[in-house]
Each structure stands twice: as C-alpha cells, then as structure tokens.
Amino acid sequence: MEYEKDLDYIVNEQGCWIFVGCKDKSGYGIITYRKQNYRAHRYMFLKHKGPIAEGLVIRHTCNTPSCINPSHLLLGTQAQNMQDKVESKIRFCAGGHELTYNNSYKWNNRLICKICKAKISAQVAAKEKEIL
C-alpha cells in the first residue's frame, strides 16, 4: 500500500516533528487515511520505513508521543518500549516541551507543561468570549 497523505507538524527544539492534528488523551496523533484510523507515528513509520511486523510496536527515541519524525521512530517489543520509558531521564509533554519540576503541573491525571497549559487556558477563554 502507498501512503500518500502528508501530515502537518511543527519542529521543536529537540528535532521532533510535533503532529498538529487530533490527539488522543496520551498525546498520540490520530489520523484517518483511506477510511482507516491510524496513530500518526505508526502511519509515518509505515510511510517512511515500511511494514510493522506482528507483535512489534513503534518506539519513540525522543519519548515524545506526538512526535512523527521518522528518524525518532524505531521498531521494538512492548517490553523494550516499557524499558525505554523507565530509562528515560528527560520527559516531554504531548506538545514536545521538556517537563521539569519547575515547569509542569499535574492536570487531568497527566503532566502538562506551563506552555501547553497556557495555550489550553487561552483557547478556553477565547471560546468563552465567543459565547458571550
């Protein structure tokens, strides 16, 4: 199968291609292509690197769920993916910003950085202003 769809993204300081479309609650991009739903990083792996063998997952070397940069994606087992999570010393929010003690909040049962929290608050305020 050919994967012709181009995905929109922005590049962050770590070289991640941050997907700018719909995301699930864990920060993974979600797309529909030819009437089939894909996680955006899986679609990009298929498009740029080829098939995903049964039983394997796509690992993010950058630990950023919304990253779709093919050079940050590699195949592995779920056990390797969980080990990556344990070993990662730097964590990033779904927007690709580094999470530190001083720049993050626990919000809706997940960590979010101050930058993304401010963006969400501004969007909510703008919508409320439209309603008034």
PDB file of C-alpha atoms in Angstrom:
ATOM      1  CA  MET A   1       0.000   0.000   0.000  1.00  0.00           C
ATOM      2  CA  GLU A   2       1.224   3.505  -0.787  1.00  0.00           C
ATOM      3  CA  TYR A   3       0.913   6.173   1.879  1.00  0.00           C
ATOM      4  CA  GLU A   4       0.435   9.484   0.058  1.00  0.00           C
ATOM      5  CA  LYS A   5      -1.035  11.583   2.855  1.00  0.00           C
ATOM      6  CA  ASP A   6       1.246  14.326   4.192  1.00  0.00           C
ATOM      7  CA  LEU A   7       0.823  15.200   7.860  1.00  0.00           C
ATOM      8  CA  ASP A   8       1.093  18.678   9.357  1.00  0.00           C
ATOM      9  CA  TYR A   9       3.663  19.213  12.073  1.00  0.00           C
ATOM     10  CA  ILE A  10       5.914  21.773  13.700  1.00  0.00           C
ATOM     11  CA  VAL A  11       9.554  21.147  14.594  1.00  0.00           C
ATOM     12  CA  ASN A  12      10.535  21.671  18.234  1.00  0.00           C
ATOM     13  CA  GLU A  13      13.928  22.327  19.834  1.00  0.00           C
ATOM     14  CA  GLN A  14      14.688  18.582  20.089  1.00  0.00           C
ATOM     15  CA  GLY A  15      14.079  17.993  16.360  1.00  0.00           C
ATOM     16  CA  CYS A  16      10.724  16.332  16.996  1.00  0.00           C
ATOM     17  CA  TRP A  17       8.049  16.764  14.353  1.00  0.00           C
ATOM     18  CA  ILE A  18       5.093  17.571  16.616  1.00  0.00           C
ATOM     19  CA  PHE A  19       1.851  16.453  14.963  1.00  0.00           C
ATOM     20  CA  VAL A  20      -0.667  19.321  14.936  1.00  0.00           C
ATOM     21  CA  GLY A  21      -3.873  17.380  14.242  1.00  0.00           C
ATOM     22  CA  CYS A  22      -6.180  15.480  16.602  1.00  0.00           C
ATOM     23  CA  LYS A  23      -4.529  13.716  19.520  1.00  0.00           C
ATOM     24  CA  ASP A  24      -5.711  11.117  21.988  1.00  0.00           C
ATOM     25  CA  LYS A  25      -5.572  11.635  25.762  1.00  0.00           C
ATOM     26  CA  SER A  26      -1.999  10.290  25.845  1.00  0.00           C
ATOM     27  CA  GLY A  27      -0.806  12.815  23.263  1.00  0.00           C
ATOM     28  CA  TYR A  28      -0.531  10.452  20.282  1.00  0.00           C
ATOM     29  CA  GLY A  29      -1.682  11.888  16.952  1.00  0.00           C
ATOM     30  CA  ILE A  30      -4.727  10.270  15.331  1.00  0.00           C
ATOM     31  CA  ILE A  31      -5.435  10.365  11.593  1.00  0.00           C
ATOM     32  CA  THR A  32      -7.842   8.756   9.146  1.00  0.00           C
ATOM     33  CA  TYR A  33      -6.410   7.536   5.854  1.00  0.00           C
ATOM     34  CA  ARG A  34      -8.472   5.619   3.309  1.00  0.00           C
ATOM     35  CA  LYS A  35     -11.271   5.135   5.867  1.00  0.00           C
ATOM     36  CA  GLN A  36      -8.901   3.573   8.400  1.00  0.00           C
ATOM     37  CA  ASN A  37      -7.766   5.161  11.672  1.00  0.00           C
ATOM     38  CA  TYR A  38      -4.052   5.239  12.455  1.00  0.00           C
ATOM     39  CA  ARG A  39      -1.903   6.673  15.179  1.00  0.00           C
ATOM     40  CA  ALA A  40       0.086   9.330  13.333  1.00  0.00           C
ATOM     41  CA  HIS A  41       3.504   7.959  14.337  1.00  0.00           C
ATOM     42  CA  ARG A  42       2.567   4.473  13.085  1.00  0.00           C
ATOM     43  CA  TYR A  43       1.375   5.951   9.776  1.00  0.00           C
ATOM     44  CA  MET A  44       4.664   7.842   9.384  1.00  0.00           C
ATOM     45  CA  PHE A  45       6.654   4.697  10.168  1.00  0.00           C
ATOM     46  CA  LEU A  46       4.695   2.764   7.530  1.00  0.00           C
ATOM     47  CA  LYS A  47       5.141   5.576   5.004  1.00  0.00           C
ATOM     48  CA  HIS A  48       8.874   6.119   5.515  1.00  0.00           C
ATOM     49  CA  LYS A  49      10.267   2.830   6.851  1.00  0.00           C
ATOM     50  CA  GLY A  50       7.900   0.049   5.813  1.00  0.00           C
ATOM     51  CA  PRO A  51       5.746  -2.647   7.400  1.00  0.00           C
ATOM     52  CA  ILE A  52       5.384  -3.289  11.112  1.00  0.00           C
ATOM     53  CA  ALA A  53       5.732  -6.974  11.956  1.00  0.00           C
ATOM     54  CA  GLU A  54       3.016  -8.505  14.099  1.00  0.00           C
ATOM     55  CA  GLY A  55       3.785  -8.238  17.800  1.00  0.00           C
ATOM     56  CA  LEU A  56       6.060  -5.213  17.419  1.00  0.00           C
ATOM     57  CA  VAL A  57       5.405  -1.621  18.439  1.00  0.00           C
ATOM     58  CA  ILE A  58       6.824   1.710  17.345  1.00  0.00           C
ATOM     59  CA  ARG A  59       9.183   3.183  19.940  1.00  0.00           C
ATOM     60  CA  HIS A  60       9.904   6.910  20.205  1.00  0.00           C
ATOM     61  CA  THR A  61      13.614   7.505  20.787  1.00  0.00           C
ATOM     62  CA  CYS A  62      12.653  11.040  21.877  1.00  0.00           C
ATOM     63  CA  ASN A  63       9.974   9.923  24.382  1.00  0.00           C
ATOM     64  CA  THR A  64       7.500  12.395  22.828  1.00  0.00           C
ATOM     65  CA  PRO A  65       4.156  10.747  21.950  1.00  0.00           C
ATOM     66  CA  SER A  66       3.135  13.428  19.440  1.00  0.00           C
ATOM     67  CA  CYS A  67       6.430  13.198  17.506  1.00  0.00           C
ATOM     68  CA  ILE A  68       6.086  11.827  13.965  1.00  0.00           C
ATOM     69  CA  ASN A  69       9.709  12.327  12.849  1.00  0.00           C
ATOM     70  CA  PRO A  70      10.653   9.012  11.160  1.00  0.00           C
ATOM     71  CA  SER A  71      14.238   9.319  12.427  1.00  0.00           C
ATOM     72  CA  HIS A  72      12.859   9.263  16.014  1.00  0.00           C
ATOM     73  CA  LEU A  73      10.814   6.079  15.421  1.00  0.00           C
ATOM     74  CA  LEU A  74      12.028   2.501  15.628  1.00  0.00           C
ATOM     75  CA  LEU A  75      10.544  -0.964  15.903  1.00  0.00           C
ATOM     76  CA  GLY A  76      10.685  -2.938  19.105  1.00  0.00           C
ATOM     77  CA  THR A  77       8.773  -5.107  21.515  1.00  0.00           C
ATOM     78  CA  GLN A  78       6.370  -3.788  24.109  1.00  0.00           C
ATOM     79  CA  ALA A  79       8.888  -4.865  26.769  1.00  0.00           C
ATOM     80  CA  GLN A  80      11.573  -2.714  25.115  1.00  0.00           C
ATOM     81  CA  ASN A  81       9.111   0.170  24.903  1.00  0.00           C
ATOM     82  CA  MET A  82       8.378  -0.076  28.634  1.00  0.00           C
ATOM     83  CA  GLN A  83      12.117  -0.291  29.391  1.00  0.00           C
ATOM     84  CA  ASP A  84      12.655   2.867  27.315  1.00  0.00           C
ATOM     85  CA  LYS A  85      10.055   4.598  29.469  1.00  0.00           C
ATOM     86  CA  VAL A  86      11.778   3.508  32.685  1.00  0.00           C
ATOM     87  CA  GLU A  87      15.230   4.529  31.442  1.00  0.00           C
ATOM     88  CA  SER A  88      14.260   7.912  30.028  1.00  0.00           C
ATOM     89  CA  LYS A  89      15.674  10.646  32.191  1.00  0.00           C
ATOM     90  CA  ILE A  90      14.025  13.518  30.345  1.00  0.00           C
ATOM     91  CA  ARG A  91      10.268  13.518  29.884  1.00  0.00           C
ATOM     92  CA  PHE A  92       8.352  15.621  27.398  1.00  0.00           C
ATOM     93  CA  CYS A  93       4.731  16.670  27.357  1.00  0.00           C
ATOM     94  CA  ALA A  94       2.407  15.835  24.461  1.00  0.00           C
ATOM     95  CA  GLY A  95       3.405  19.174  22.889  1.00  0.00           C
ATOM     96  CA  GLY A  96       7.058  18.146  22.912  1.00  0.00           C
ATOM     97  CA  HIS A  97       8.179  20.511  25.691  1.00  0.00           C
ATOM     98  CA  GLU A  98      10.557  19.209  28.325  1.00  0.00           C
ATOM     99  CA  LEU A  99       8.889  18.502  31.665  1.00  0.00           C
ATOM    100  CA  THR A 100      10.788  19.617  34.731  1.00  0.00           C
ATOM    101  CA  TYR A 101       9.745  20.100  38.318  1.00  0.00           C
ATOM    102  CA  ASN A 102       9.589  23.873  37.802  1.00  0.00           C
ATOM    103  CA  ASN A 103       7.644  23.976  34.519  1.00  0.00           C
ATOM    104  CA  SER A 104       4.972  21.296  34.876  1.00  0.00           C
ATOM    105  CA  TYR A 105       1.610  20.653  36.510  1.00  0.00           C
ATOM    106  CA  LYS A 106      -0.452  17.561  37.113  1.00  0.00           C
ATOM    107  CA  TRP A 107      -3.689  18.306  35.258  1.00  0.00           C
ATOM    108  CA  ASN A 108      -6.472  15.864  34.333  1.00  0.00           C
ATOM    109  CA  ASN A 109      -4.339  12.970  35.639  1.00  0.00           C
ATOM    110  CA  ARG A 110      -1.356  13.764  33.400  1.00  0.00           C
ATOM    111  CA  LEU A 111       1.661  16.004  33.451  1.00  0.00           C
ATOM    112  CA  ILE A 112       1.449  19.127  31.347  1.00  0.00           C
ATOM    113  CA  CYS A 113       3.981  21.912  30.901  1.00  0.00           C
ATOM    114  CA  LYS A 114       3.217  25.550  31.646  1.00  0.00           C
ATOM    115  CA  ILE A 115       3.408  26.446  27.930  1.00  0.00           C
ATOM    116  CA  CYS A 116       0.725  23.934  26.905  1.00  0.00           C
ATOM    117  CA  LYS A 117      -1.421  24.749  29.953  1.00  0.00           C
ATOM    118  CA  ALA A 118      -1.313  28.444  28.996  1.00  0.00           C
ATOM    119  CA  LYS A 119      -2.306  27.608  25.398  1.00  0.00           C
ATOM    120  CA  ILE A 120      -5.243  25.498  26.572  1.00  0.00           C
ATOM    121  CA  SER A 121      -6.359  28.211  29.005  1.00  0.00           C
ATOM    122  CA  ALA A 122      -6.172  30.834  26.233  1.00  0.00           C
ATOM    123  CA  GLN A 123      -8.221  28.631  23.888  1.00  0.00           C
ATOM    124  CA  VAL A 124     -10.870  28.060  26.568  1.00  0.00           C
ATOM    125  CA  ALA A 125     -11.013  31.798  27.328  1.00  0.00           C
ATOM    126  CA  ALA A 126     -11.370  32.618  23.628  1.00  0.00           C
ATOM    127  CA  LYS A 127     -14.229  30.150  23.230  1.00  0.00           C
ATOM    128  CA  GLU A 128     -15.971  31.530  26.307  1.00  0.00           C
ATOM    129  CA  LYS A 129     -15.568  35.051  24.930  1.00  0.00           C
ATOM    130  CA  GLU A 130     -17.183  33.949  21.629  1.00  0.00           C
ATOM    131  CA  ILE A 131     -20.194  32.597  23.526  1.00  0.00           C
ATOM    132  CA  LEU A 132     -20.711  35.894  25.375  1.00  0.00           C
TER     133      LEU A 132
END
